[in-house]
Amino acid sequence: MSIASQQRTMRFLGRSYMAFVFTPEGPIIEWLAQLDSWLARSPGFFAGRPVVLDLANVKLHRPGISHLVGCLLERDIRVIGLEGADPAQLGPDLPPLLSGRPVNSTEIVALTRPEQPPAPAPAPKQAASLLIDRPVRSGQSIIHPDGDVSVLGSVGSGAEIVAGGSIHIYGTLRGRAMAGHMGNSQARIFCQKIEAELLAINGYYRTAEELDASYRSRPMQAWLNDNVMMITALN
Amino acid sequence: MGKVLVVTSGKGGVGKTTTTAALGAALAQTGETVVVVDFDVGLRNLDLVMGAERRVVFDLINVIQGVAKLSQALIRDKRLETLWLLPASQTRDKDALTEEGVGRVITELREKFDWVICDSPAGIERGAILAMRYADAAIIVTNPEVSSVRDSDRIIGMLDSKTKLAENGGRIDKHLLITRYDSARAHRGEMLSIDDVLEILSTPLLGIIPESEDVLRASNVGAPVTLGNRLSGPGRAYMEAARRLQGESVSMTIPMQKRGLFDKLFGRRAA
């Protein structure tokens, strides 16, 4: 039995996909008619392609949203997610609300009327960092997919921090730290004293057993170098 | 208005019930009125440690369900007239506790007593959460070993999120009580040191209770160690902890093992 040598690795990755974003404008019936005329020229264009419905320009209640999603389905258009909708109007029967930031949205098909000026692109949301000014206790889980997480205090054994960006711990890291969780391999983990159970950056991880004992209880940083996790002391 | 304390730990067998009884008796000896409440529904023990097991008629669940009045369920200690016990039910389970019912009982106790000390069951489920729910302050009982310390860390997190006080934006007062401390074993590195525990939990220390046979003996005869054996190591440590709870500043001493010449020669240890 050599269980120790056969280490199973499991990776959880964030992956980006290109999706069409529909931005219907009121009145919906007119917008659908316009869509129909467009589809008549290019039948089956959206079949099997992911479509996101941005409802920011129309104020729809729940029955309206499900009717619209149903109408699109009749036209072989499957909505994988919603944007700009009021969460209170959503339910388990509707596609989930997406909280992504447009990285660079390309206008592939001009569906808007030509005489209308294109809507100004929404200002990219600032990747906010999260500051936690108390210790993170065992069993607590801090999940912040949008940016860095700083902890003024220790992270207890059995606690975890998941960040889209880097993780800074001004205390002892005894739990788990997972940085760059949405596919950011530039993210790093810093801590004042390392006794971590697990470190992960962009899905590449190391468990306590694989950490060099000489780093224990010292300030360190972890980063990715060609998908290999590097750990160095900070002093 | 009295103060509501919860004695909690996450892990079982670390000394919550012993601590509840000992601190309750210590506070009651200063003339303040104290009620100790057993929240360990289905596995009650506090009545035994308090020596009142033969006088239980009604219990906490009866009061919550309106079967008995609070005054009918409260048992006065025979040795200290300022000390009272509200026992738990042995025949029910924790699902019989309701948040609203517990709230009502605690409100009523808070009006009657200077101190309401809730003995939490082990674990992090319903019983433990309801025991801490209405507390103003918490005593976290920890043994100097890793599993106990980690469970305490978890409980501290829950005290900061699941209590009424925390939900209303307040912060519950937390006191750490290290029990079963064996200075000889800590010295040999077989136990976490006090500094290690404090570093991990970053919570103010209320006291250090030495490992001692006196504690077991006190439980067996049904007398809290601060009543039956006040001059023993644990008795003294609990008395000092109670004074700190009352706001007095008492210097902290790390209990050292008293060893006779014979023990020293042969390296024998108690326990």
XYZ file of C-alpha atoms in Angstrom:
506
model
C 0.000 0.000 0.000
C 1.577 3.221 -1.026
C -1.202 5.656 -0.543
C 1.150 8.458 0.296
C 2.941 8.297 -3.037
C -0.204 8.237 -5.153
C -1.405 11.709 -4.480
C -4.678 12.543 -6.100
C -4.837 16.051 -7.332
C -8.071 17.906 -7.750
C -8.314 21.350 -9.317
C -11.082 23.834 -9.246
C -10.719 26.469 -11.890
C -12.528 29.566 -12.952
C -12.948 29.668 -16.712
C -14.218 32.453 -18.940
C -16.623 31.871 -21.806
C -17.799 34.132 -24.544
C -21.532 34.619 -24.505
C -23.931 36.785 -26.474
C -25.560 39.431 -24.362
C -29.099 40.456 -25.303
C -30.218 43.863 -24.091
C -33.926 44.055 -24.755
C -35.592 47.445 -24.724
C -39.230 48.238 -24.190
C -41.696 47.597 -25.568
C -40.696 43.926 -25.486
C -43.133 42.955 -28.280
C -41.418 45.323 -30.661
C -38.022 44.103 -29.586
C -39.075 40.487 -30.150
C -40.462 41.360 -33.584
C -37.142 42.950 -34.438
C -35.334 39.857 -33.227
C -37.656 37.714 -35.327
C -36.914 39.685 -38.454
C -33.213 39.356 -37.743
C -33.567 35.600 -37.164
C -35.493 35.261 -40.435
C -32.344 36.411 -42.203
C -29.992 34.190 -40.179
C -32.011 31.217 -38.997
C -30.510 29.089 -36.247
C -27.728 31.579 -35.589
C -28.110 31.350 -31.807
C -28.945 27.654 -31.624
C -26.718 25.992 -29.052
C -24.899 29.219 -28.204
C -24.860 30.651 -24.695
C -26.911 33.792 -24.323
C -27.045 36.170 -21.382
C -30.033 38.409 -20.954
C -29.268 41.917 -19.685
C -32.458 43.347 -18.228
C -31.006 46.674 -17.125
C -33.007 48.651 -19.726
C -36.356 47.059 -18.966
C -38.107 46.822 -15.634
C -39.665 43.385 -15.606
C -41.351 41.465 -12.822
C -41.030 37.766 -12.384
C -43.856 36.666 -14.751
C -42.489 39.048 -17.383
C -38.977 37.640 -17.067
C -40.145 34.065 -17.311
C -42.340 34.934 -20.293
C -39.400 36.563 -22.061
C -37.116 33.600 -21.309
C -39.876 31.301 -22.633
C -40.288 33.366 -25.814
C -36.543 33.132 -26.456
C -36.596 29.391 -25.849
C -39.331 29.072 -28.494
C -36.861 30.682 -30.877
C -34.168 28.136 -29.939
C -32.293 30.649 -27.812
C -31.244 29.377 -24.414
C -30.578 31.936 -21.726
C -27.800 30.763 -19.389
C -27.861 33.732 -17.074
C -29.376 37.092 -16.306
C -27.816 40.464 -15.706
C -29.184 43.731 -14.428
C -32.264 42.109 -12.911
C -33.658 42.681 -9.445
C -32.675 39.570 -7.383
C -36.051 39.739 -5.649
C -37.758 38.995 -8.950
C -35.751 35.834 -9.588
C -36.432 32.293 -8.575
C -35.145 28.771 -9.028
C -37.088 28.378 -12.281
C -35.186 31.285 -13.858
C -31.570 31.415 -15.020
C -29.144 32.618 -12.318
C -28.050 36.198 -11.910
C -24.486 36.658 -13.140
C -22.140 39.004 -11.365
C -19.312 39.139 -13.878
C -17.496 42.221 -15.000
C -17.255 42.844 -18.700
C -13.569 42.251 -19.459
C -13.854 43.458 -23.018
C -17.259 43.126 -24.533
C -17.279 43.070 -28.280
C -20.374 44.052 -30.091
C -20.711 41.094 -32.425
C -24.137 41.721 -33.841
C -25.763 45.093 -33.884
C -29.282 44.433 -32.743
C -30.072 47.989 -31.788
C -31.685 50.329 -34.234
C -29.006 52.105 -36.251
C -30.318 55.610 -35.466
C -29.758 55.053 -31.762
C -26.315 55.854 -30.427
C -24.723 52.834 -28.765
C -25.184 52.792 -25.034
C -22.074 53.974 -23.196
C -20.075 51.019 -21.895
C -20.498 50.651 -18.132
C -17.428 51.747 -16.225
C -15.478 48.641 -15.176
C -16.087 47.945 -11.495
C -13.067 48.558 -9.346
C -11.775 45.277 -7.931
C -12.491 46.058 -4.316
C -10.272 44.621 -1.619
C -11.694 43.269 1.578
C -10.255 44.086 4.998
C -11.045 41.893 7.978
C -9.955 43.472 11.243
C -10.443 40.495 13.531
C -9.186 36.925 13.628
C -10.847 34.451 11.278
C -11.987 31.574 13.476
C -12.106 27.862 12.821
C -15.100 26.981 10.653
C -15.436 30.473 9.219
C -15.053 30.978 5.544
C -14.275 34.283 3.866
C -15.065 34.238 0.159
C -14.237 37.323 -1.845
C -14.049 36.588 -5.576
C -13.532 40.230 -6.579
C -10.133 41.127 -5.211
C -7.580 40.947 -2.434
C -8.316 39.953 1.125
C -6.319 41.321 4.069
C -6.712 39.909 7.543
C -5.528 41.818 10.611
C -5.176 38.803 12.868
C -4.750 35.100 12.528
C -6.611 32.586 10.418
C -7.488 29.623 12.618
C -7.043 25.979 11.856
C -10.135 24.889 9.949
C -10.882 28.388 8.639
C -10.534 29.367 5.007
C -9.976 32.447 2.896
C -10.888 32.363 -0.786
C -9.924 35.425 -2.794
C -10.035 36.371 -6.435
C -6.794 38.285 -5.904
C -4.007 38.000 -3.362
C -4.308 37.183 0.331
C -2.445 39.117 3.020
C -2.471 37.833 6.577
C -0.975 39.952 9.343
C -0.952 37.111 11.814
C -0.527 33.368 11.762
C -2.068 31.398 8.916
C -3.176 28.071 10.364
C -6.097 27.382 8.060
C -6.441 27.382 4.291
C -5.723 30.217 1.914
C -6.841 30.053 -1.705
C -5.790 33.004 -3.820
C -6.409 33.778 -7.490
C -9.418 31.598 -7.258
C -11.102 32.823 -10.461
C -8.124 31.945 -12.603
C -5.601 34.577 -11.603
C -2.154 33.050 -11.589
C -0.558 36.388 -10.653
C -2.156 36.272 -7.206
C 0.042 35.677 -4.180
C -0.348 34.702 -0.565
C 1.509 36.571 2.162
C 1.470 35.812 5.832
C 3.405 36.777 8.897
C 3.690 33.259 10.231
C 2.935 30.119 8.306
C 1.387 27.039 9.819
C -1.088 26.601 6.972
C -3.164 23.543 6.288
C -3.339 24.314 2.598
C -2.186 26.979 0.182
C -3.691 27.309 -3.280
C -3.211 29.764 -6.124
C -5.351 29.485 -9.232
C -6.196 25.888 -8.409
C -2.628 24.733 -7.812
C -2.255 23.772 -4.220
C 0.052 22.449 -1.538
C -0.972 20.813 1.683
C 0.726 21.226 5.035
C 2.540 17.952 4.507
C 4.181 19.244 1.365
C 5.363 22.480 2.926
C 8.983 22.596 3.853
C 9.260 22.354 7.616
C 11.948 25.027 7.623
C 9.364 27.677 6.658
C 7.132 26.897 9.613
C 6.379 29.830 11.866
C 8.139 32.268 9.579
C 6.881 35.109 7.419
C 6.523 33.886 3.850
C 4.985 34.434 0.492
C 3.677 31.959 -2.059
C 3.327 32.575 -5.792
C 3.067 30.650 -9.026
C 5.993 30.224 -11.360
C 4.889 28.336 -14.485
C 2.128 26.667 -12.549
C 4.508 25.498 -9.844
C 3.901 26.936 -6.426
C 6.935 28.680 -5.006
C 7.243 29.479 -1.338
C 9.885 31.755 0.081
C 10.553 33.298 3.432
C 10.097 37.048 3.583
C 13.097 37.631 5.821
C -30.612 43.229 35.836
C -28.340 40.259 36.152
C -25.577 39.186 33.849
C -25.972 36.131 31.629
C -22.844 34.000 31.184
C -22.522 30.972 28.937
C -19.916 28.330 29.702
C -19.057 26.740 26.390
C -16.264 24.885 24.583
C -17.342 23.003 21.477
C -15.522 19.895 22.613
C -16.956 17.604 25.244
C -15.273 16.522 28.453
C -13.151 19.628 28.923
C -14.837 20.755 32.140
C -17.832 22.951 31.266
C -20.109 21.487 33.930
C -17.395 21.486 36.586
C -16.639 25.097 35.721
C -20.293 26.141 35.815
C -20.741 24.595 39.250
C -17.450 25.903 40.628
C -17.887 29.471 39.385
C -21.533 29.486 40.413
C -20.648 28.449 43.961
C -17.723 30.881 44.083
C -19.854 33.851 42.992
C -22.678 32.864 45.343
C -20.248 32.901 48.282
C -19.681 36.615 47.757
C -23.342 37.174 48.578
C -24.593 37.675 45.029
C -27.495 35.568 43.818
C -26.592 32.972 41.207
C -28.560 30.495 39.140
C -26.814 27.759 37.166
C -28.844 26.526 34.196
C -28.260 23.127 32.617
C -28.768 23.309 28.842
C -27.607 19.760 28.222
C -31.118 18.451 27.613
C -31.099 14.656 27.436
C -27.662 14.320 29.029
C -28.000 16.319 32.182
C -25.124 16.352 34.636
C -25.133 19.636 36.438
C -27.624 18.353 39.026
C -25.168 15.580 39.945
C -22.175 17.891 40.186
C -24.248 20.259 42.343
C -25.457 17.391 44.525
C -29.120 18.106 43.797
C -30.036 15.081 41.697
C -32.467 13.740 44.265
C -34.485 16.933 44.406
C -35.309 17.456 40.727
C -39.051 17.689 40.097
C -39.511 20.056 37.168
C -36.926 21.104 34.622
C -36.058 23.686 31.973
C -38.195 21.994 29.301
C -41.223 21.969 31.605
C -40.802 25.702 32.110
C -40.338 26.354 28.383
C -43.455 24.356 27.566
C -45.464 26.049 30.289
C -46.031 22.859 32.276
C -44.345 24.327 35.354
C -43.609 27.794 36.636
C -39.994 28.892 36.917
C -40.245 29.063 40.699
C -41.351 25.423 40.776
C -38.365 24.244 38.750
C -35.658 26.205 40.571
C -33.772 24.219 43.223
C -32.038 26.075 46.020
C -28.660 24.774 47.136
C -28.657 23.316 50.639
C -25.289 24.772 51.535
C -25.531 28.243 49.994
C -28.795 30.059 50.040
C -27.789 32.427 47.226
C -27.140 29.527 44.821
C -29.887 28.004 42.660
C -30.068 25.347 39.976
C -32.376 25.059 36.982
C -31.932 21.453 35.853
C -32.259 20.039 32.349
C -34.610 17.280 31.349
C -33.078 13.847 30.976
C -35.962 12.293 29.059
C -36.185 14.853 26.249
C -33.768 15.992 23.603
C -32.479 19.343 22.409
C -35.298 19.758 19.885
C -37.575 20.492 22.826
C -35.717 23.799 23.295
C -37.260 26.692 21.403
C -35.563 30.002 20.834
C -38.567 31.951 22.025
C -39.005 29.752 25.116
C -35.341 30.022 26.083
C -35.539 33.782 25.618
C -38.503 34.006 27.967
C -36.825 31.914 30.668
C -33.553 33.856 30.445
C -35.389 37.186 30.669
C -37.160 36.028 33.796
C -33.939 34.685 35.361
C -32.091 37.884 34.537
C -34.629 39.846 36.583
C -34.338 37.557 39.599
C -30.614 36.828 39.830
C -27.329 38.714 39.733
C -25.711 35.962 37.668
C -27.266 33.508 35.246
C -24.707 30.868 34.260
C -25.703 28.650 31.344
C -23.932 25.295 31.089
C -23.759 24.620 27.351
C -23.837 21.123 25.884
C -20.866 20.046 23.750
C -21.095 20.466 20.007
C -22.167 23.338 17.812
C -25.775 22.360 17.232
C -29.103 23.604 18.505
C -28.457 23.057 22.227
C -25.123 24.862 22.194
C -26.440 27.714 20.069
C -29.486 28.272 22.271
C -27.307 28.190 25.394
C -25.212 31.072 24.033
C -28.081 32.843 22.271
C -28.944 35.393 24.992
C -25.583 35.618 26.764
C -23.836 38.880 27.644
C -20.504 37.169 28.205
C -18.954 33.810 27.494
C -16.466 31.633 29.297
C -14.666 29.417 26.827
C -13.313 26.327 28.541
C -10.246 24.892 26.846
C -7.832 22.104 27.616
C -4.258 22.755 26.526
C -4.358 20.378 23.575
C -4.864 21.000 19.877
C -8.327 19.547 19.292
C -9.826 21.395 22.229
C -8.195 24.641 21.141
C -9.441 24.340 17.578
C -12.993 23.617 18.759
C -12.805 26.642 21.038
C -11.739 28.766 18.092
C -14.825 27.572 16.240
C -17.054 28.385 19.194
C -15.561 31.871 19.488
C -16.495 32.437 15.857
C -20.039 31.364 16.601
C -20.222 33.620 19.659
C -19.423 36.484 17.302
C -22.129 35.553 14.829
C -24.923 33.497 16.367
C -25.679 35.348 19.579
C -28.445 37.908 19.878
C -25.909 40.466 21.059
C -23.716 39.933 17.983
C -26.705 40.059 15.647
C -27.647 43.433 17.107
C -24.176 44.731 16.337
C -22.730 44.283 19.822
C -19.758 42.230 20.841
C -19.995 39.511 23.439
C -17.386 39.598 26.239
C -15.187 36.545 25.981
C -13.092 34.964 28.719
C -10.799 32.024 28.250
C -10.497 29.462 31.025
C -7.807 26.844 30.616
C -8.626 23.698 32.548
C -6.803 20.440 33.253
C -3.477 22.222 33.021
C -0.566 20.034 34.021
C 2.551 22.137 34.431
C 4.865 19.123 34.393
C 3.481 17.834 31.109
C 3.460 21.313 29.588
C 7.078 21.660 30.651
C 7.952 18.436 28.858
C 6.157 19.660 25.735
C 3.416 17.054 25.955
C 0.808 19.762 26.195
C 0.351 23.141 24.612
C 1.745 25.908 26.765
C -0.446 28.724 28.068
C 1.272 31.086 25.644
C 0.489 28.806 22.691
C -3.180 28.635 23.623
C -3.450 32.387 24.110
C -1.630 33.029 20.857
C -3.988 30.777 18.900
C -7.212 31.976 20.491
C -6.279 35.641 21.093
C -8.858 35.933 23.852
C -8.294 37.351 27.364
C -7.475 34.770 30.014
C -9.824 34.350 32.968
C -7.906 31.671 34.791
C -5.855 28.492 34.685
C -7.234 25.494 36.528
C -4.685 22.799 37.343
C -5.326 19.144 36.592
C -6.223 17.594 39.910
C -7.956 14.653 41.480
C -9.821 17.130 43.662
C -12.028 17.990 40.695
C -13.081 14.388 40.133
C -13.633 13.902 43.834
C -15.776 17.034 44.043
C -17.961 15.829 41.152
C -18.415 12.439 42.732
C -19.572 13.804 46.065
C -21.767 16.448 44.442
C -20.025 19.472 45.914
C -18.556 22.135 43.600
C -14.813 22.310 44.211
C -15.161 25.901 45.423
C -17.530 24.722 48.152
C -16.182 21.371 49.253
C -12.469 21.909 48.833
C -11.831 25.614 48.666
C -8.143 25.403 49.495
C -7.262 22.854 46.840
C -5.405 24.046 43.730
C -8.497 24.049 41.488
C -10.650 25.496 44.280
C -8.355 28.459 44.646
C -8.007 28.959 40.901
C -11.792 29.008 40.444
C -12.222 31.451 43.354
C -9.722 33.798 41.708
C -11.447 33.427 38.333
C -14.758 34.374 39.956
C -13.187 37.517 41.433
C -11.889 38.456 37.996
C -15.407 37.990 36.614
C -16.618 40.475 39.209
C -14.166 42.983 37.820
C -11.431 42.661 40.413
C -7.882 42.477 39.123
C -6.192 39.443 40.555
C -2.719 38.531 39.363
C -2.562 35.373 37.294
C -0.501 32.516 38.596
C 0.397 29.474 36.586
C -0.349 26.555 38.866
C 2.705 24.449 39.589
C 2.515 20.850 40.578
C 3.215 20.368 44.261
C 5.415 17.353 44.504
C 6.745 15.616 47.566
C 10.325 14.537 47.921
C 9.333 10.962 47.247
C 7.661 11.918 43.968
C 10.657 13.971 42.969
C 13.005 11.102 43.596
C 10.989 8.636 41.605
C 9.486 11.025 39.035
C 5.963 10.016 39.850
C 3.036 12.153 38.939
C -0.449 12.444 40.198
C -3.260 11.527 37.743
